[in-house]
Coordinates of C-alpha atoms in Angstrom, one line a residue:
M477 CA 18.0 6.2 21.3
D478 CA 19.0 5.6 17.7
P479 CA 16.5 3.2 16.3
F480 CA 19.3 2.6 13.3
D481 CA 21.6 1.4 16.8
A482 CA 22.8 -2.3 16.6
G483 CA 22.8 -2.5 19.9
A484 CA 20.2 -3.3 22.3
G485 CA 16.4 -2.2 21.1
G486 CA 17.8 -1.1 17.6
I487 CA 16.3 -1.9 14.5
L488 CA 18.9 -4.7 13.9
R489 CA 18.6 -6.8 17.3
Q490 CA 14.9 -7.4 17.3
P491 CA 13.7 -10.8 17.8
K492 CA 13.3 -13.8 15.3
A493 CA 9.3 -13.1 15.5
V494 CA 9.7 -9.2 14.2
W495 CA 11.9 -9.8 11.8
A496 CA 9.9 -13.5 10.6
T497 CA 7.2 -10.7 10.3
A498 CA 8.6 -8.6 9.1
G499 CA 10.2 -10.7 6.0
A500 CA 6.4 -11.6 4.9
S501 CA 5.4 -8.0 5.4
V502 CA 8.0 -7.8 2.3
V503 CA 6.1 -10.3 0.3
A504 CA 3.0 -9.1 1.2
F505 CA 4.0 -5.4 -0.2
M506 CA 5.6 -7.2 -3.1
G507 CA 2.2 -8.5 -3.9
I508 CA 0.9 -5.3 -5.3
G509 CA 3.4 -4.2 -7.6
L510 CA 4.2 -7.5 -8.5
V511 CA 2.2 -7.9 -11.6
D512 CA 2.5 -4.4 -13.1
P513 CA 5.9 -5.2 -15.6
I514 CA 4.1 -8.4 -16.2
L515 CA 0.3 -6.6 -17.3
P516 CA 1.0 -7.2 -21.1
S517 CA 2.4 -10.5 -21.2
I518 CA -1.0 -11.1 -19.6
A519 CA -2.9 -9.7 -21.7
Q520 CA -1.4 -11.0 -24.5
G521 CA -1.4 -14.8 -22.7
L522 CA -4.5 -14.2 -21.3
D523 CA -5.9 -12.7 -24.8
A524 CA -7.6 -10.2 -22.6
S525 CA -7.6 -6.5 -23.1
A526 CA -6.0 -3.6 -21.2
S527 CA -9.0 -2.7 -19.3
Q528 CA -9.7 -6.7 -18.2
V529 CA -5.9 -7.1 -17.3
S530 CA -6.3 -3.7 -14.9
L531 CA -9.0 -5.5 -12.8
L532 CA -6.4 -7.5 -11.5
F533 CA -5.8 -4.4 -9.3
T534 CA -9.9 -3.3 -9.2
S535 CA -11.5 -6.6 -7.5
Y536 CA -7.1 -6.8 -5.3
F537 CA -8.2 -3.7 -3.8
L538 CA -12.0 -4.0 -4.2
I539 CA -12.1 -6.6 -1.2
T540 CA -8.8 -5.5 1.0
A541 CA -11.3 -2.3 1.1
L542 CA -14.2 -4.0 1.8
A543 CA -12.5 -6.2 4.2
M544 CA -10.6 -3.3 6.6
L545 CA -14.5 -3.0 8.2
V546 CA -13.2 -7.4 9.3
T547 CA -9.5 -7.3 10.2
G548 CA -10.5 -5.3 13.7
F549 CA -13.2 -7.4 14.5
V550 CA -11.6 -10.9 13.5
S551 CA -7.9 -10.0 15.5
S552 CA -9.8 -8.9 18.1
R553 CA -11.4 -12.6 18.8
I554 CA -9.0 -14.8 17.4
G555 CA -5.3 -12.7 17.9
G556 CA -2.8 -11.2 15.9
R557 CA -1.3 -14.2 15.1
R558 CA -4.0 -16.6 14.3
T559 CA -4.9 -13.4 12.3
L560 CA -1.7 -13.2 10.3
L561 CA -1.7 -16.5 9.8
L562 CA -5.0 -17.1 8.5
G563 CA -4.3 -14.4 6.1
L564 CA -0.6 -15.6 4.8
A565 CA -2.9 -18.9 4.6
L566 CA -5.2 -17.3 2.2
V567 CA -2.4 -15.4 -0.1
V568 CA -1.0 -19.3 -0.3
V569 CA -4.2 -20.5 -1.8
F570 CA -5.4 -18.0 -3.5
A571 CA -1.4 -16.7 -5.7
G572 CA -1.2 -20.5 -6.3
L573 CA -4.5 -21.0 -7.9
A574 CA -3.9 -17.5 -9.9
G575 CA -1.0 -18.9 -11.6
T576 CA -3.2 -21.6 -12.9
S577 CA -5.9 -20.1 -14.2
D578 CA -7.1 -20.1 -17.9
T579 CA -9.4 -17.2 -18.7
V580 CA -8.5 -13.6 -17.2
G581 CA -11.8 -13.9 -15.3
Q582 CA -10.6 -17.0 -13.6
L583 CA -7.2 -14.4 -13.1
V584 CA -9.2 -11.6 -11.5
G585 CA -11.2 -14.0 -9.0
Y586 CA -8.1 -15.4 -7.8
R587 CA -6.7 -11.9 -7.4
A588 CA -9.9 -11.0 -4.8
G589 CA -8.9 -13.6 -2.7
W590 CA -5.5 -12.9 -2.4
G591 CA -6.7 -9.1 -1.8
L592 CA -8.7 -10.6 1.2
G593 CA -5.6 -12.8 2.9
N594 CA -2.9 -9.8 2.6
A595 CA -5.5 -7.5 4.2
L596 CA -6.0 -9.9 7.4
F597 CA -2.2 -9.5 7.3
V598 CA -0.6 -6.2 6.6
S599 CA -3.8 -4.6 8.5
T600 CA -2.4 -7.0 12.1
A601 CA 1.2 -7.1 10.9
L602 CA 2.3 -3.3 12.9
A603 CA 0.4 -4.3 15.6
V604 CA 2.3 -7.2 16.4
I605 CA 6.0 -6.2 15.0
V606 CA 5.2 -3.3 17.3
G607 CA 4.2 -5.2 20.1
A608 CA 7.0 -8.4 20.0
A609 CA 9.8 -5.4 19.5
A610 CA 12.6 -5.1 21.7
G611 CA 13.4 -1.3 22.8
G612 CA 10.3 0.2 22.2
S613 CA 8.2 0.4 18.6
A614 CA 10.7 3.6 17.3
A615 CA 12.8 1.4 15.7
A616 CA 9.4 -1.5 14.7
I617 CA 7.6 0.7 12.5
L618 CA 10.9 1.9 11.1
L619 CA 11.2 -1.8 10.9
Y620 CA 7.7 -1.8 9.2
E621 CA 8.0 1.0 7.3
S622 CA 11.1 -0.5 5.7
A623 CA 9.5 -3.6 5.0
L624 CA 7.0 -2.1 3.0
G625 CA 9.3 0.5 1.2
L626 CA 11.4 -2.8 0.5
G627 CA 8.6 -4.8 -0.6
M628 CA 6.8 -1.7 -2.9
A629 CA 10.4 -2.0 -4.7
C630 CA 11.0 -5.4 -4.9
G631 CA 7.7 -7.2 -6.1
P632 CA 8.1 -5.4 -9.9
L633 CA 11.5 -6.8 -10.4
V634 CA 10.7 -9.9 -8.6
G635 CA 7.4 -10.0 -11.3
A636 CA 10.0 -9.2 -14.3
L637 CA 12.3 -11.7 -13.4
L638 CA 9.8 -14.3 -13.4
G639 CA 7.8 -12.9 -15.3
D640 CA 10.2 -13.3 -18.4
A641 CA 10.0 -17.2 -18.6
S642 CA 6.2 -17.3 -18.0
W643 CA 3.3 -14.7 -16.4
R644 CA 2.4 -17.6 -14.2
Y645 CA 5.9 -17.9 -12.8
P646 CA 5.6 -14.5 -10.5
F647 CA 2.4 -15.9 -8.2
F648 CA 3.8 -19.3 -7.5
G649 CA 6.6 -17.4 -6.6
T650 CA 4.3 -15.3 -4.4
A651 CA 2.3 -18.3 -3.1
F652 CA 5.7 -20.3 -2.2
L653 CA 8.0 -17.3 -0.4
M654 CA 3.9 -16.3 1.6
A655 CA 4.3 -20.1 2.4
I656 CA 7.5 -19.6 4.2
G657 CA 7.0 -16.8 6.2
F658 CA 3.6 -18.9 7.0
L659 CA 6.3 -21.1 8.5
C660 CA 8.1 -18.5 10.3
I661 CA 5.9 -17.1 11.8
T662 CA 4.6 -20.2 13.1
A663 CA 7.7 -21.1 14.5
F664 CA 9.1 -17.9 16.0
L665 CA 5.9 -15.8 16.6
K666 CA 4.0 -16.5 19.8
E667 CA 0.0 -15.8 20.5
Q668 CA 0.2 -11.9 22.2
P669 CA -3.1 -10.5 24.4
K670 CA -6.4 -9.9 23.1
P671 CA -7.2 -6.8 23.3
A672 CA -9.8 -5.5 26.7
R673 CA -12.2 -4.4 24.1
R674 CA -13.3 -6.1 21.1
T675 CA -14.1 -4.0 17.9
S676 CA -17.3 -4.1 16.1
L677 CA -17.9 -4.1 12.5
L678 CA -19.5 -0.7 12.6
D679 CA -16.1 0.9 14.9
P680 CA -14.3 1.9 11.2
V681 CA -17.4 3.7 9.8
K682 CA -18.4 5.4 13.3
A683 CA -14.4 6.6 14.0
L684 CA -15.3 8.0 10.1
G685 CA -18.1 10.5 11.7
H686 CA -14.4 12.6 13.6
G687 CA -13.8 15.9 10.7
G688 CA -10.3 15.2 11.2
L689 CA -9.7 11.3 10.1
A690 CA -12.5 11.6 7.3
S691 CA -10.8 14.7 5.4
A692 CA -7.7 12.4 5.9
A693 CA -9.7 9.7 4.2
V694 CA -10.9 11.9 1.2
S695 CA -7.7 14.0 0.4
A696 CA -6.6 9.9 0.1
F697 CA -9.0 9.0 -1.9
F698 CA -8.4 11.0 -4.4
Y699 CA -4.9 11.5 -4.5
N700 CA -5.1 6.9 -4.5
Y701 CA -6.9 7.1 -7.7
T702 CA -3.6 9.5 -8.9
F703 CA -1.0 6.5 -7.1
F704 CA -2.8 3.1 -9.4
T705 CA -3.7 5.5 -12.3
V706 CA 0.3 5.6 -12.1
L707 CA 0.7 2.0 -11.4
A708 CA -1.9 -0.2 -13.4
F709 CA -1.8 1.9 -15.9
T710 CA 1.8 3.5 -17.0
P711 CA 3.1 -0.1 -18.0
F712 CA 1.0 -0.3 -20.8
V713 CA 1.5 3.7 -22.0
L714 CA 5.3 2.5 -21.7
N715 CA 4.7 -0.8 -23.1
M716 CA 8.6 -2.2 -22.8
T717 CA 10.0 -6.2 -22.0
P718 CA 9.5 -7.3 -17.9
Y719 CA 12.7 -6.7 -17.6
R720 CA 13.2 -2.8 -18.5
S721 CA 9.4 -2.2 -16.9
G722 CA 10.9 -4.5 -14.1
A723 CA 13.8 -2.4 -13.7
V724 CA 11.6 1.6 -13.9
F725 CA 9.7 0.2 -11.2
F726 CA 12.1 -1.1 -8.8
A727 CA 13.9 2.3 -9.3
W728 CA 10.6 3.9 -8.5
G729 CA 9.9 1.8 -5.3
V730 CA 13.4 2.8 -3.8
L731 CA 12.5 5.9 -4.2
L732 CA 9.6 5.5 -2.7
A733 CA 11.2 3.6 0.1
V734 CA 14.1 6.9 0.3
F735 CA 11.3 9.4 0.6
S736 CA 8.5 8.1 2.6
V737 CA 11.2 6.6 4.9
L738 CA 14.5 9.0 5.0
V739 CA 12.9 12.6 3.2
A740 CA 9.0 13.0 4.8
P741 CA 10.5 12.9 8.4
R742 CA 12.2 15.9 7.8
M743 CA 10.3 17.8 5.8
Q744 CA 7.6 17.4 8.0
K745 CA 10.1 18.5 10.8
R746 CA 10.8 21.2 8.9
F747 CA 8.5 22.5 6.8
G748 CA 4.8 21.0 8.2
S749 CA 2.8 18.0 7.5
L750 CA 0.4 20.1 5.8
K751 CA 2.4 21.9 3.9
V752 CA 4.6 19.2 2.3
L753 CA 1.7 17.1 2.1
G754 CA -0.3 20.1 -0.2
G755 CA 3.2 20.6 -2.0
S756 CA 3.9 17.2 -2.6
L757 CA 0.3 16.8 -4.2
V758 CA 0.5 19.8 -6.7
L759 CA 4.4 18.4 -7.8
L760 CA 3.2 15.0 -8.4
A761 CA -0.6 16.3 -10.5
A762 CA 2.3 18.0 -12.4
D763 CA 4.5 14.8 -13.0
V764 CA 2.1 13.0 -14.1
L765 CA 0.9 15.4 -16.7
V766 CA 4.3 15.1 -18.0
L767 CA 4.2 11.7 -18.2
G768 CA 0.6 11.6 -20.3
Y769 CA 1.8 14.0 -22.2
G770 CA 5.9 13.7 -23.2
N771 CA 7.6 11.1 -25.0
H772 CA 8.7 8.1 -24.0
T773 CA 12.1 8.9 -22.3
A774 CA 10.0 11.7 -20.3
A775 CA 7.8 9.4 -19.5
V776 CA 10.3 6.9 -18.2
V777 CA 11.3 9.6 -16.0
C778 CA 8.5 10.7 -14.8
T779 CA 7.4 6.7 -13.8
I780 CA 10.4 6.8 -11.7
L781 CA 10.0 10.6 -10.2
S782 CA 6.8 9.9 -9.0
G783 CA 7.5 7.6 -6.1
A784 CA 9.2 10.4 -4.4
F785 CA 5.8 12.4 -4.5
I786 CA 4.2 8.9 -3.7
G787 CA 6.7 7.9 -0.8
V788 CA 6.1 12.0 0.8
N789 CA 2.7 11.6 0.4
N790 CA 2.3 7.8 2.3
T791 CA 4.4 8.1 5.0
V792 CA 2.4 12.4 5.9
Y793 CA -1.2 10.2 5.2
T794 CA -0.7 7.2 7.4
E795 CA 0.6 10.0 10.1
L796 CA -3.0 11.9 9.8
A797 CA -4.9 8.9 9.7
L798 CA -2.8 7.8 13.3
G799 CA -3.1 10.9 14.9
V800 CA -5.8 13.3 14.0
S801 CA -9.0 11.5 15.7
D802 CA -9.4 10.7 19.6
A803 CA -10.2 6.4 18.0
P804 CA -7.8 3.8 18.7
R805 CA -5.8 3.7 16.0
P806 CA -6.0 -0.1 14.2
V807 CA -9.7 1.6 14.1
A808 CA -9.1 4.7 12.6
S809 CA -6.7 3.3 10.5
A810 CA -9.5 0.6 9.0
G811 CA -11.8 3.0 8.5
Y812 CA -9.5 5.7 6.8
N813 CA -8.4 2.7 4.1
F814 CA -11.5 1.5 3.4
V815 CA -12.4 4.8 2.3
R816 CA -8.9 5.3 0.6
W817 CA -8.8 1.3 -1.6
F818 CA -11.6 2.2 -3.3
A819 CA -9.7 4.9 -5.5
A820 CA -6.9 2.3 -5.8
A821 CA -9.9 0.4 -7.0
A822 CA -11.3 2.6 -9.3
A823 CA -8.1 3.5 -11.4
P824 CA -7.6 0.4 -12.8
Y825 CA -10.5 0.0 -14.3
F826 CA -11.4 3.5 -15.2
A827 CA -7.6 4.7 -16.9
P828 CA -8.5 2.1 -19.8
K829 CA -11.3 2.8 -20.6
I830 CA -10.4 6.4 -20.3
E831 CA -8.4 5.5 -23.2
E832 CA -10.9 3.9 -25.1
W833 CA -13.1 6.4 -24.6
T834 CA -11.2 9.5 -25.7
D835 CA -6.8 8.6 -26.0
V836 CA -3.9 7.4 -24.1
H837 CA -3.3 11.3 -22.7
I838 CA -6.6 12.2 -20.7
P839 CA -6.5 9.4 -17.8
F840 CA -3.2 11.3 -17.0
V841 CA -5.3 14.5 -17.3
V842 CA -7.8 12.8 -14.7
A843 CA -5.3 11.5 -12.4
A844 CA -3.4 15.0 -12.5
V845 CA -7.2 16.2 -11.1
T846 CA -7.5 13.9 -9.1
A847 CA -4.1 14.7 -7.2
V848 CA -5.0 18.8 -6.9
L849 CA -8.1 18.0 -5.5
G850 CA -6.9 15.8 -2.5
A851 CA -4.2 18.9 -2.0
V852 CA -7.6 21.5 -2.2
V853 CA -9.6 19.2 0.6
V854 CA -5.9 19.4 2.3
L855 CA -6.2 23.3 2.4
V856 CA -9.9 23.8 3.0
R857 CA -10.3 21.6 5.6
R858 CA -6.6 21.9 7.4
R859 CA -7.9 23.3 10.1
S860 CA -9.8 19.9 11.2
L861 CA -6.6 18.3 9.9
T862 CA -4.7 20.9 12.4
H863 CA -4.8 18.2 15.6
E864 CA -2.1 16.4 13.6
A865 CA 0.3 18.4 14.4
K866 CA 0.0 17.2 17.9
A867 CA -0.3 13.8 16.8
L868 CA 3.3 13.6 15.1
E869 CA 4.6 14.4 18.6
P870 CA 6.5 11.5 19.9
R871 CA 4.8 9.3 22.5
H872 CA 3.7 6.7 24.0
A873 CA 0.6 5.1 24.9
T874 CA -1.2 1.9 25.3
E875 CA -3.9 0.9 22.8
D876 CA -5.5 -1.8 22.1
G877 CA -3.4 -4.0 24.0
V878 CA -0.1 -2.8 22.0
T879 CA 2.2 -0.4 22.7
V880 CA 2.4 2.3 19.8
F881 CA 5.1 5.3 18.6
A882 CA 3.5 8.2 16.7
N883 CA 6.3 10.0 14.5

């Protein structure tokens, strides 16, 4: 069945609960890139350096990484609906408080609380969408991936539109939109059955004992360093107005969404996941080198183009993490994300520091090296990742009380 079919069970014919959760997911993913076009404005408004402002990403993703050990523990005890609402409530509170910040320290702290809320929401949203969807989970997963791409694309654009008036407005806007999401989920989503087995805090760490999952996580760690060097450091290099920067990262997000949802699956089918991943990582390394050493026009073009490689990588890495081991998918995903988000926390901090210690080109050299290291891990550990070929075959299974689908 075509998941885009508008008939019963298609992506366009889903219950209100699914649309409410997907809509809130768009806003949740918007929060990742929302601050991108306004980073220079925040630095100017709070009299802070680039490295200080980049801590907005570091605190956010450091807490997100640590929260991966908690999300399954919480959701398996209080249920998916309450976990979503708890996450949304935290985002509403801390995003709103972020807009009232008088110092960069306060803003960094509020972003950490925002990261906790976002982790609770995002890690639970996919399972809830799949569980509430009509007509099987293929359309539900496509809807979730579409929400991810739309959120990543729209985040910088919304940040630019609101941030042009004041850097505070994007934070207030996010709090407002998430409050609407909270009300919609309260109204339309019914509580789903709790899993038969409760997840412990150490289950995600134990899952990393599987060689394939550990290899995917380590490779993704290096890749994420590259990804978030582009996302968090490039706005300072481009040095554009919020509108122009927002337009650049909107185009970047559109490519990310298109290549994640439409292009990556076709490339995997034709060439195989590991070849696609290795090639995309090498091309991303070349792209960031040109970004770092080219003129301003080249930097803009390479920033946008990186969205294509990032979209492909995101899709392949997610499927590897979910399918390469025998661990329940929520547990495997938590372990994988626990490792990779540490790089997302490290890159925004170290990139501007490396520039201070050397020059503006070297952070991109480091980012190119980490992308290549990610490809090397895939090459060296390809035997432990070969199970992904079976894992990526269409199949249905029931895990933790939720029917799931592997592309």
